[in-house]
Amino acid sequence: MPDAKQKFFDPRPESVGLAREFAVTTLSSWGLDGATEDIRLCVSELASNALAHGSDTEHGFLVKLDADEDFVRVEVHDSRPRHHREPEIAHPGEADTTGRGLQIVASLADCWGVEDRRPSGKIVWTRFKAGQPGGQARAC
């Protein structure tokens, strides 16, 4: 099994694209290209959320990828605790231009969730069947 890879990103909009690139490069180096597009999109959504809602303005975010024979796990770590603003799927109106990020994550990943991060912050994670595009998210 490959070693987990992680990378810290500065709190700036360009970091979302860099996080996507990190995920694609890592998956390719592991020979796991089957779910790359779904994972890339989920990293983008979670990184965007970390910048907009999950991190204080002076704190960036960390992306971690890990894989075993069956699954790829993606984590985005940020600095704000869950009780500050619990990530949840929004239900925006048709005219709303934001609020669909976790809907996208839930539709692409096999499952997703939120964990506390020590000493502070939270981890929003997704899990994908290794080498396969995701399905409807479910409890893991």
XYZ file of N, CA and C in Angstrom, residues 31-100:
210
model
N -1.076 4.989 -9.136
C -1.714 4.168 -10.160
C -3.212 4.034 -9.956
N -3.824 5.004 -9.274
C -5.269 4.975 -9.001
C -5.947 6.079 -9.800
N -6.179 5.803 -11.061
C -6.749 6.820 -11.936
C -8.262 6.696 -12.122
N -8.869 5.617 -11.644
C -10.283 5.364 -11.907
C -11.244 6.393 -11.355
N -11.005 6.892 -10.166
C -11.922 7.857 -9.544
C -11.314 9.255 -9.472
N -10.284 9.503 -10.264
C -9.558 10.771 -10.171
C -10.463 11.983 -10.326
N -11.325 11.992 -11.308
C -12.161 13.175 -11.541
C -13.120 13.433 -10.379
N -13.723 12.372 -9.841
C -14.624 12.542 -8.700
C -13.857 13.053 -7.479
N -12.694 12.491 -7.237
C -11.883 12.913 -6.098
C -11.405 14.342 -6.295
N -10.968 14.671 -7.484
C -10.514 16.032 -7.793
C -11.620 17.045 -7.502
N -12.823 16.757 -7.925
C -13.942 17.665 -7.697
C -14.272 17.772 -6.208
N -14.238 16.659 -5.497
C -14.512 16.696 -4.047
C -13.435 17.469 -3.296
N -12.171 17.296 -3.667
C -11.103 18.081 -3.047
C -11.352 19.561 -3.292
N -11.751 19.902 -4.485
C -12.030 21.297 -4.807
C -13.142 21.864 -3.931
N -14.223 21.118 -3.793
C -15.353 21.586 -2.974
C -14.970 21.694 -1.506
N -14.279 20.692 -0.980
C -13.905 20.710 0.435
C -12.853 21.771 0.729
N -11.916 21.971 -0.183
C -10.916 23.027 -0.004
C -11.580 24.405 -0.054
N -12.502 24.584 -0.964
C -13.238 25.858 -1.042
C -14.006 26.118 0.243
N -14.652 25.087 0.765
C -15.381 25.230 2.029
C -14.436 25.546 3.184
N -13.267 24.896 3.199
C -12.301 25.161 4.266
C -11.876 26.631 4.248
N -11.647 27.172 3.069
C -11.254 28.577 2.974
C -12.399 29.516 3.339
N -13.589 29.226 2.855
C -14.721 30.139 3.056
C -15.340 30.040 4.441
N -15.391 28.833 5.001
C -16.154 28.628 6.238
C -15.358 27.975 7.364
N -14.315 27.238 7.034
C -13.691 26.385 8.038
C -12.410 26.877 8.650
N -11.815 27.910 8.086
C -10.537 28.369 8.614
C -10.595 29.853 8.945
N -9.895 30.221 10.004
C -9.717 31.628 10.288
C -8.907 32.235 9.152
N -9.033 33.530 8.952
C -8.411 34.164 7.784
C -6.907 33.970 7.703
N -6.228 33.815 8.825
C -4.776 33.645 8.789
C -4.345 32.181 8.753
N -5.286 31.247 8.748
C -4.959 29.823 8.734
C -5.357 29.191 7.403
N -4.513 28.353 6.900
C -4.810 27.613 5.685
C -5.483 26.291 6.010
N -5.280 25.315 5.153
C -5.897 24.004 5.326
C -4.927 22.936 4.864
N -5.177 21.718 5.301
C -4.337 20.582 4.960
C -5.182 19.556 4.208
N -4.605 18.997 3.152
C -5.254 17.910 2.408
C -4.416 16.662 2.607
N -5.085 15.571 2.980
C -4.408 14.293 3.189
C -5.109 13.226 2.364
N -4.341 12.418 1.660
C -4.861 11.289 0.903
C -4.215 10.017 1.415
N -5.023 8.987 1.547
C -4.544 7.693 2.009
C -5.283 6.632 1.207
N -4.644 5.515 0.973
C -5.282 4.453 0.190
C -4.895 3.092 0.741
N -5.837 2.165 0.620
C -5.538 0.762 0.873
C -6.049 -0.017 -0.323
N -6.167 -1.320 -0.208
C -6.586 -2.132 -1.348
C -7.985 -1.793 -1.837
N -8.833 -1.302 -0.930
C -10.233 -1.110 -1.269
C -10.669 0.342 -1.433
N -10.057 1.257 -0.666
C -10.577 2.615 -0.620
C -9.490 3.675 -0.700
N -9.891 4.838 -1.192
C -9.094 6.056 -1.099
C -9.840 6.966 -0.135
N -9.128 7.445 0.868
C -9.708 8.381 1.839
C -9.068 9.742 1.616
N -9.903 10.754 1.521
C -9.467 12.129 1.356
C -9.909 12.897 2.588
N -8.988 13.642 3.181
C -9.314 14.472 4.338
C -8.914 15.907 4.047
N -9.760 16.841 4.476
C -9.411 18.257 4.454
C -9.527 18.747 5.890
N -8.391 19.184 6.433
C -8.308 19.656 7.809
C -8.379 21.176 7.804
N -9.184 21.740 8.696
C -9.221 23.192 8.832
C -9.136 23.584 10.300
N -9.160 24.874 10.574
C -8.861 25.356 11.925
C -10.070 25.655 12.798
N -11.257 25.686 12.230
C -12.433 25.994 13.051
C -13.090 24.718 13.544
N -13.427 24.673 14.835
C -14.065 23.474 15.389
C -15.475 23.262 14.823
N -15.927 22.021 14.923
C -17.255 21.650 14.411
C -18.354 22.491 15.031
N -18.247 22.768 16.325
C -19.335 23.496 16.974
C -19.433 24.933 16.480
N -18.377 25.442 15.832
C -18.436 26.789 15.270
C -19.402 26.828 14.090
N -19.263 25.860 13.220
C -20.154 25.736 12.063
C -20.046 24.310 11.545
N -20.991 23.487 11.930
C -21.013 22.079 11.525
C -21.289 21.979 10.023
N -20.411 21.331 9.265
C -20.694 21.144 7.843
C -21.943 20.285 7.661
N -22.843 20.777 6.858
C -24.052 20.006 6.554
C -24.502 20.332 5.142
N -25.210 19.411 4.559
C -25.698 19.601 3.198
C -26.771 20.681 3.216
N -26.564 21.685 2.387
C -27.533 22.782 2.259
C -28.558 22.424 1.190
N -29.638 23.143 1.204
C -30.693 22.950 0.207
C -31.025 24.302 -0.415
N -30.103 24.798 -1.280
C -30.306 26.117 -1.870
C -31.470 26.114 -2.862
N -32.031 27.292 -3.053
C -33.080 27.446 -4.049
C -32.502 27.421 -5.454
N -33.378 27.313 -6.433
C -32.926 27.230 -7.827
C -32.123 28.442 -8.249
N -32.425 29.612 -7.721
C -31.739 30.835 -8.111
C -30.448 31.067 -7.339
N -30.214 30.311 -6.274
C -29.005 30.491 -5.479
C -27.783 30.033 -6.268
N -26.700 30.789 -6.125
C -25.479 30.460 -6.874
C -24.438 29.751 -6.023
N -24.718 29.545 -4.739
C -23.793 28.830 -3.856
C -24.572 27.833 -3.006
N -23.845 27.015 -2.269
C -24.483 26.114 -1.315
C -24.659 24.690 -1.780
N -24.030 24.314 -2.902
C -24.197 22.963 -3.425
C -22.968 22.070 -3.240
